[in-house]
């Protein structure tokens, strides 16, 4: 843990301390991507599922990815240990405990129902387990949350429609739909009708775009899916007109630096475009994506990115405010969190 250092007449607050105390939200987190190897083994034992690894170290050693697909192959395999409602509850609570310690106050978490229903796990099992964990986290840790149902884009649109129909009894407990999995070759246009149907049901819309896919996929997410947020969006920077559009619309980008490093979207954290995004007027936020696989939860994404890019306190505060103004929280809740951030900054001087 980083400590404050003595500088003569006062104890200076380190960036890590400042970041931990700063109220913040996480808007890009795949709950299945928070499955730590220890829990993977425990659930494998509980459910009688053999894993192709003998030790936790062997699992971690397998987490060397050259691209998104390398990661997805191992991520879907890991999710195979999740069978019972209790498993989904335990997964969620393990994540919430970690992120509460990082000063996270609110999470809009992605889940991939098709990864489970295609293995014979009922949609209700996934939902009830996650919702139980979310209620417990709010009660015991003071972390609020909502759910974003992601369609797997490597599957077809009919399968997405089936999933949306399964969600019908739970629509009051789902805040939006998203689009994840293998990006290249599966453009947003493939899902235009199911996104329109979700919007008609009052759901918010987000989509992964521009992680590995070209700027054209970001344009499609805006113009054909009519999304409320773009997940990642790194490659939007290759297109000046697109940057202008995103900035003018105040479109939130949920950026994930340690994920980008692990999946070779950037070669070095020092090359990460987050600081440039802010300078261009883009409404960027900082998130962990799949923290068990990418080497860090929300706090590590903040501290390591701040150190690598030399983010100022002002930039950190902007990122924290963006995480709430870009959230799907009600207006009053957002205003309360912004006031908390201002009070915190005033308090630490
Ligand atoms: N990208 C796309 N799909 C995903 C990811 C990701 O980082 N994590 C889980 N599904
Ligand atoms: Zn993601």
mmCIF file with all atom_site columns, N, CA and C in Angstrom, residues 213-249:
data_model
loop_
_atom_site.group_PDB
_atom_site.id
_atom_site.type_symbol
_atom_site.label_atom_id
_atom_site.label_alt_id
_atom_site.label_comp_id
_atom_site.label_asym_id
_atom_site.label_entity_id
_atom_site.label_seq_id
_atom_site.pdbx_PDB_ins_code
_atom_site.Cartn_x
_atom_site.Cartn_y
_atom_site.Cartn_z
_atom_site.occupancy
_atom_site.B_iso_or_equiv
_atom_site.pdbx_formal_charge
_atom_site.auth_seq_id
_atom_site.auth_comp_id
_atom_site.auth_asym_id
_atom_site.auth_atom_id
_atom_site.pdbx_PDB_model_num
ATOM 1   N N  . UNK A 1 213 ? -11.795 -2.875 -33.467 1.00 0.00 ? 213 UNK A N  1
ATOM 2   C CA . UNK A 1 213 ? -12.494 -2.541 -34.715 1.00 0.00 ? 213 UNK A CA 1
ATOM 3   C C  . UNK A 1 213 ? -12.192 -1.113 -35.161 1.00 0.00 ? 213 UNK A C  1
ATOM 4   N N  . UNK A 1 214 ? -12.449 -0.823 -36.454 1.00 0.00 ? 214 UNK A N  1
ATOM 5   C CA . UNK A 1 214 ? -12.099 0.480  -37.042 1.00 0.00 ? 214 UNK A CA 1
ATOM 6   C C  . UNK A 1 214 ? -13.060 1.593  -36.610 1.00 0.00 ? 214 UNK A C  1
ATOM 7   N N  . UNK A 1 215 ? -12.684 2.854  -36.879 1.00 0.00 ? 215 UNK A N  1
ATOM 8   C CA . UNK A 1 215 ? -13.572 3.981  -36.571 1.00 0.00 ? 215 UNK A CA 1
ATOM 9   C C  . UNK A 1 215 ? -14.976 3.802  -37.159 1.00 0.00 ? 215 UNK A C  1
ATOM 10  N N  . UNK A 1 216 ? -15.085 3.117  -38.303 1.00 0.00 ? 216 UNK A N  1
ATOM 11  C CA . UNK A 1 216 ? -16.406 2.916  -38.928 1.00 0.00 ? 216 UNK A CA 1
ATOM 12  C C  . UNK A 1 216 ? -17.365 2.224  -37.955 1.00 0.00 ? 216 UNK A C  1
ATOM 13  N N  . UNK A 1 217 ? -16.842 1.362  -37.082 1.00 0.00 ? 217 UNK A N  1
ATOM 14  C CA . UNK A 1 217 ? -17.711 0.671  -36.122 1.00 0.00 ? 217 UNK A CA 1
ATOM 15  C C  . UNK A 1 217 ? -18.231 1.648  -35.066 1.00 0.00 ? 217 UNK A C  1
ATOM 16  N N  . UNK A 1 218 ? -17.435 2.667  -34.748 1.00 0.00 ? 218 UNK A N  1
ATOM 17  C CA . UNK A 1 218 ? -17.892 3.685  -33.787 1.00 0.00 ? 218 UNK A CA 1
ATOM 18  C C  . UNK A 1 218 ? -18.996 4.528  -34.436 1.00 0.00 ? 218 UNK A C  1
ATOM 19  N N  . UNK A 1 219 ? -18.788 4.885  -35.703 1.00 0.00 ? 219 UNK A N  1
ATOM 20  C CA . UNK A 1 219 ? -19.842 5.621  -36.432 1.00 0.00 ? 219 UNK A CA 1
ATOM 21  C C  . UNK A 1 219 ? -21.136 4.812  -36.438 1.00 0.00 ? 219 UNK A C  1
ATOM 22  N N  . UNK A 1 220 ? -21.016 3.516  -36.719 1.00 0.00 ? 220 UNK A N  1
ATOM 23  C CA . UNK A 1 220 ? -22.225 2.658  -36.757 1.00 0.00 ? 220 UNK A CA 1
ATOM 24  C C  . UNK A 1 220 ? -22.903 2.603  -35.392 1.00 0.00 ? 220 UNK A C  1
ATOM 25  N N  . UNK A 1 221 ? -22.107 2.505  -34.340 1.00 0.00 ? 221 UNK A N  1
ATOM 26  C CA . UNK A 1 221 ? -22.700 2.453  -32.988 1.00 0.00 ? 221 UNK A CA 1
ATOM 27  C C  . UNK A 1 221 ? -23.506 3.728  -32.726 1.00 0.00 ? 221 UNK A C  1
ATOM 28  N N  . UNK A 1 222 ? -22.990 4.861  -33.220 1.00 0.00 ? 222 UNK A N  1
ATOM 29  C CA . UNK A 1 222 ? -23.699 6.135  -33.028 1.00 0.00 ? 222 UNK A CA 1
ATOM 30  C C  . UNK A 1 222 ? -24.931 6.220  -33.928 1.00 0.00 ? 222 UNK A C  1
ATOM 31  N N  . UNK A 1 223 ? -24.726 5.946  -35.220 1.00 0.00 ? 223 UNK A N  1
ATOM 32  C CA . UNK A 1 223 ? -25.773 6.262  -36.205 1.00 0.00 ? 223 UNK A CA 1
ATOM 33  C C  . UNK A 1 223 ? -26.797 5.141  -36.397 1.00 0.00 ? 223 UNK A C  1
ATOM 34  N N  . UNK A 1 224 ? -26.376 3.897  -36.179 1.00 0.00 ? 224 UNK A N  1
ATOM 35  C CA . UNK A 1 224 ? -27.307 2.767  -36.411 1.00 0.00 ? 224 UNK A CA 1
ATOM 36  C C  . UNK A 1 224 ? -27.842 2.181  -35.113 1.00 0.00 ? 224 UNK A C  1
ATOM 37  N N  . UNK A 1 225 ? -27.018 2.193  -34.057 1.00 0.00 ? 225 UNK A N  1
ATOM 38  C CA . UNK A 1 225 ? -27.508 1.657  -32.774 1.00 0.00 ? 225 UNK A CA 1
ATOM 39  C C  . UNK A 1 225 ? -28.046 2.760  -31.874 1.00 0.00 ? 225 UNK A C  1
ATOM 40  N N  . UNK A 1 226 ? -27.600 3.996  -32.100 1.00 0.00 ? 226 UNK A N  1
ATOM 41  C CA . UNK A 1 226 ? -28.027 5.146  -31.280 1.00 0.00 ? 226 UNK A CA 1
ATOM 42  C C  . UNK A 1 226 ? -27.657 4.949  -29.807 1.00 0.00 ? 226 UNK A C  1
ATOM 43  N N  . UNK A 1 227 ? -26.397 4.607  -29.589 1.00 0.00 ? 227 UNK A N  1
ATOM 44  C CA . UNK A 1 227 ? -25.949 4.292  -28.228 1.00 0.00 ? 227 UNK A CA 1
ATOM 45  C C  . UNK A 1 227 ? -25.864 5.534  -27.339 1.00 0.00 ? 227 UNK A C  1
ATOM 46  N N  . UNK A 1 228 ? -25.960 5.283  -26.038 1.00 0.00 ? 228 UNK A N  1
ATOM 47  C CA . UNK A 1 228 ? -25.790 6.329  -25.024 1.00 0.00 ? 228 UNK A CA 1
ATOM 48  C C  . UNK A 1 228 ? -24.337 6.435  -24.565 1.00 0.00 ? 228 UNK A C  1
ATOM 49  N N  . UNK A 1 229 ? -23.556 5.351  -24.755 1.00 0.00 ? 229 UNK A N  1
ATOM 50  C CA . UNK A 1 229 ? -22.122 5.373  -24.423 1.00 0.00 ? 229 UNK A CA 1
ATOM 51  C C  . UNK A 1 229 ? -21.391 4.461  -25.397 1.00 0.00 ? 229 UNK A C  1
ATOM 52  N N  . UNK A 1 230 ? -20.114 4.765  -25.586 1.00 0.00 ? 230 UNK A N  1
ATOM 53  C CA . UNK A 1 230 ? -19.233 3.886  -26.366 1.00 0.00 ? 230 UNK A CA 1
ATOM 54  C C  . UNK A 1 230 ? -18.275 3.208  -25.384 1.00 0.00 ? 230 UNK A C  1
ATOM 55  N N  . UNK A 1 231 ? -18.179 1.893  -25.453 1.00 0.00 ? 231 UNK A N  1
ATOM 56  C CA . UNK A 1 231 ? -17.230 1.171  -24.617 1.00 0.00 ? 231 UNK A CA 1
ATOM 57  C C  . UNK A 1 231 ? -15.896 1.036  -25.355 1.00 0.00 ? 231 UNK A C  1
ATOM 58  N N  . UNK A 1 232 ? -14.848 1.517  -24.752 1.00 0.00 ? 232 UNK A N  1
ATOM 59  C CA . UNK A 1 232 ? -13.489 1.655  -25.308 1.00 0.00 ? 232 UNK A CA 1
ATOM 60  C C  . UNK A 1 232 ? -13.446 2.910  -26.201 1.00 0.00 ? 232 UNK A C  1
ATOM 61  N N  . UNK A 1 233 ? -13.553 2.725  -27.518 1.00 0.00 ? 233 UNK A N  1
ATOM 62  C CA . UNK A 1 233 ? -13.528 3.877  -28.425 1.00 0.00 ? 233 UNK A CA 1
ATOM 63  C C  . UNK A 1 233 ? -12.137 4.348  -28.800 1.00 0.00 ? 233 UNK A C  1
ATOM 64  N N  . UNK A 1 234 ? -11.103 3.570  -28.412 1.00 0.00 ? 234 UNK A N  1
ATOM 65  C CA . UNK A 1 234 ? -9.728  4.034  -28.680 1.00 0.00 ? 234 UNK A CA 1
ATOM 66  C C  . UNK A 1 234 ? -9.497  4.432  -30.142 1.00 0.00 ? 234 UNK A C  1
ATOM 67  N N  . UNK A 1 235 ? -9.996  3.591  -31.059 1.00 0.00 ? 235 UNK A N  1
ATOM 68  C CA . UNK A 1 235 ? -9.654  3.825  -32.462 1.00 0.00 ? 235 UNK A CA 1
ATOM 69  C C  . UNK A 1 235 ? -10.430 4.995  -33.076 1.00 0.00 ? 235 UNK A C  1
ATOM 70  N N  . UNK A 1 236 ? -11.332 5.573  -32.310 1.00 0.00 ? 236 UNK A N  1
ATOM 71  C CA . UNK A 1 236 ? -12.014 6.794  -32.791 1.00 0.00 ? 236 UNK A CA 1
ATOM 72  C C  . UNK A 1 236 ? -10.989 7.897  -33.045 1.00 0.00 ? 236 UNK A C  1
ATOM 73  N N  . UNK A 1 237 ? -9.873  7.840  -32.318 1.00 0.00 ? 237 UNK A N  1
ATOM 74  C CA . UNK A 1 237 ? -8.865  8.904  -32.450 1.00 0.00 ? 237 UNK A CA 1
ATOM 75  C C  . UNK A 1 237 ? -8.222  8.943  -33.832 1.00 0.00 ? 237 UNK A C  1
ATOM 76  N N  . UNK A 1 238 ? -8.417  7.872  -34.607 1.00 0.00 ? 238 UNK A N  1
ATOM 77  C CA . UNK A 1 238 ? -7.848  7.854  -35.969 1.00 0.00 ? 238 UNK A CA 1
ATOM 78  C C  . UNK A 1 238 ? -8.672  8.713  -36.934 1.00 0.00 ? 238 UNK A C  1
ATOM 79  N N  . UNK A 1 239 ? -9.830  9.187  -36.486 1.00 0.00 ? 239 UNK A N  1
ATOM 80  C CA . UNK A 1 239 ? -10.759 9.870  -37.391 1.00 0.00 ? 239 UNK A CA 1
ATOM 81  C C  . UNK A 1 239 ? -11.149 11.220 -36.776 1.00 0.00 ? 239 UNK A C  1
ATOM 82  N N  . UNK A 1 240 ? -10.592 12.290 -37.370 1.00 0.00 ? 240 UNK A N  1
ATOM 83  C CA . UNK A 1 240 ? -10.770 13.637 -36.792 1.00 0.00 ? 240 UNK A CA 1
ATOM 84  C C  . UNK A 1 240 ? -12.245 14.052 -36.716 1.00 0.00 ? 240 UNK A C  1
ATOM 85  N N  . UNK A 1 241 ? -12.995 13.727 -37.768 1.00 0.00 ? 241 UNK A N  1
ATOM 86  C CA . UNK A 1 241 ? -14.423 14.106 -37.794 1.00 0.00 ? 241 UNK A CA 1
ATOM 87  C C  . UNK A 1 241 ? -15.186 13.358 -36.693 1.00 0.00 ? 241 UNK A C  1
ATOM 88  N N  . UNK A 1 242 ? -14.786 12.129 -36.459 1.00 0.00 ? 242 UNK A N  1
ATOM 89  C CA . UNK A 1 242 ? -15.446 11.326 -35.424 1.00 0.00 ? 242 UNK A CA 1
ATOM 90  C C  . UNK A 1 242 ? -15.138 11.883 -34.034 1.00 0.00 ? 242 UNK A C  1
ATOM 91  N N  . UNK A 1 243 ? -13.905 12.291 -33.819 1.00 0.00 ? 243 UNK A N  1
ATOM 92  C CA . UNK A 1 243 ? -13.528 12.897 -32.530 1.00 0.00 ? 243 UNK A CA 1
ATOM 93  C C  . UNK A 1 243 ? -14.374 14.139 -32.296 1.00 0.00 ? 243 UNK A C  1
ATOM 94  N N  . UNK A 1 244 ? -14.513 14.962 -33.342 1.00 0.00 ? 244 UNK A N  1
ATOM 95  C CA . UNK A 1 244 ? -15.319 16.201 -33.223 1.00 0.00 ? 244 UNK A CA 1
ATOM 96  C C  . UNK A 1 244 ? -16.761 15.859 -32.854 1.00 0.00 ? 244 UNK A C  1
ATOM 97  N N  . UNK A 1 245 ? -17.304 14.842 -33.508 1.00 0.00 ? 245 UNK A N  1
ATOM 98  C CA . UNK A 1 245 ? -18.694 14.425 -33.254 1.00 0.00 ? 245 UNK A CA 1
ATOM 99  C C  . UNK A 1 245 ? -18.851 13.942 -31.801 1.00 0.00 ? 245 UNK A C  1
ATOM 100 N N  . UNK A 1 246 ? -17.936 13.092 -31.355 1.00 0.00 ? 246 UNK A N  1
ATOM 101 C CA . UNK A 1 246 ? -18.025 12.536 -29.993 1.00 0.00 ? 246 UNK A CA 1
ATOM 102 C C  . UNK A 1 246 ? -17.905 13.650 -28.951 1.00 0.00 ? 246 UNK A C  1
ATOM 103 N N  . UNK A 1 247 ? -16.985 14.590 -29.218 1.00 0.00 ? 247 UNK A N  1
ATOM 104 C CA . UNK A 1 247 ? -16.791 15.694 -28.268 1.00 0.00 ? 247 UNK A CA 1
ATOM 105 C C  . UNK A 1 247 ? -18.022 16.599 -28.252 1.00 0.00 ? 247 UNK A C  1
ATOM 106 N N  . UNK A 1 248 ? -18.551 16.914 -29.432 1.00 0.00 ? 248 UNK A N  1
ATOM 107 C CA . UNK A 1 248 ? -19.709 17.825 -29.525 1.00 0.00 ? 248 UNK A CA 1
ATOM 108 C C  . UNK A 1 248 ? -20.926 17.226 -28.825 1.00 0.00 ? 248 UNK A C  1
ATOM 109 N N  . UNK A 1 249 ? -21.069 15.906 -28.930 1.00 0.00 ? 249 UNK A N  1
ATOM 110 C CA . UNK A 1 249 ? -22.238 15.249 -28.306 1.00 0.00 ? 249 UNK A CA 1
ATOM 111 C C  . UNK A 1 249 ? -22.014 14.937 -26.829 1.00 0.00 ? 249 UNK A C  1
#
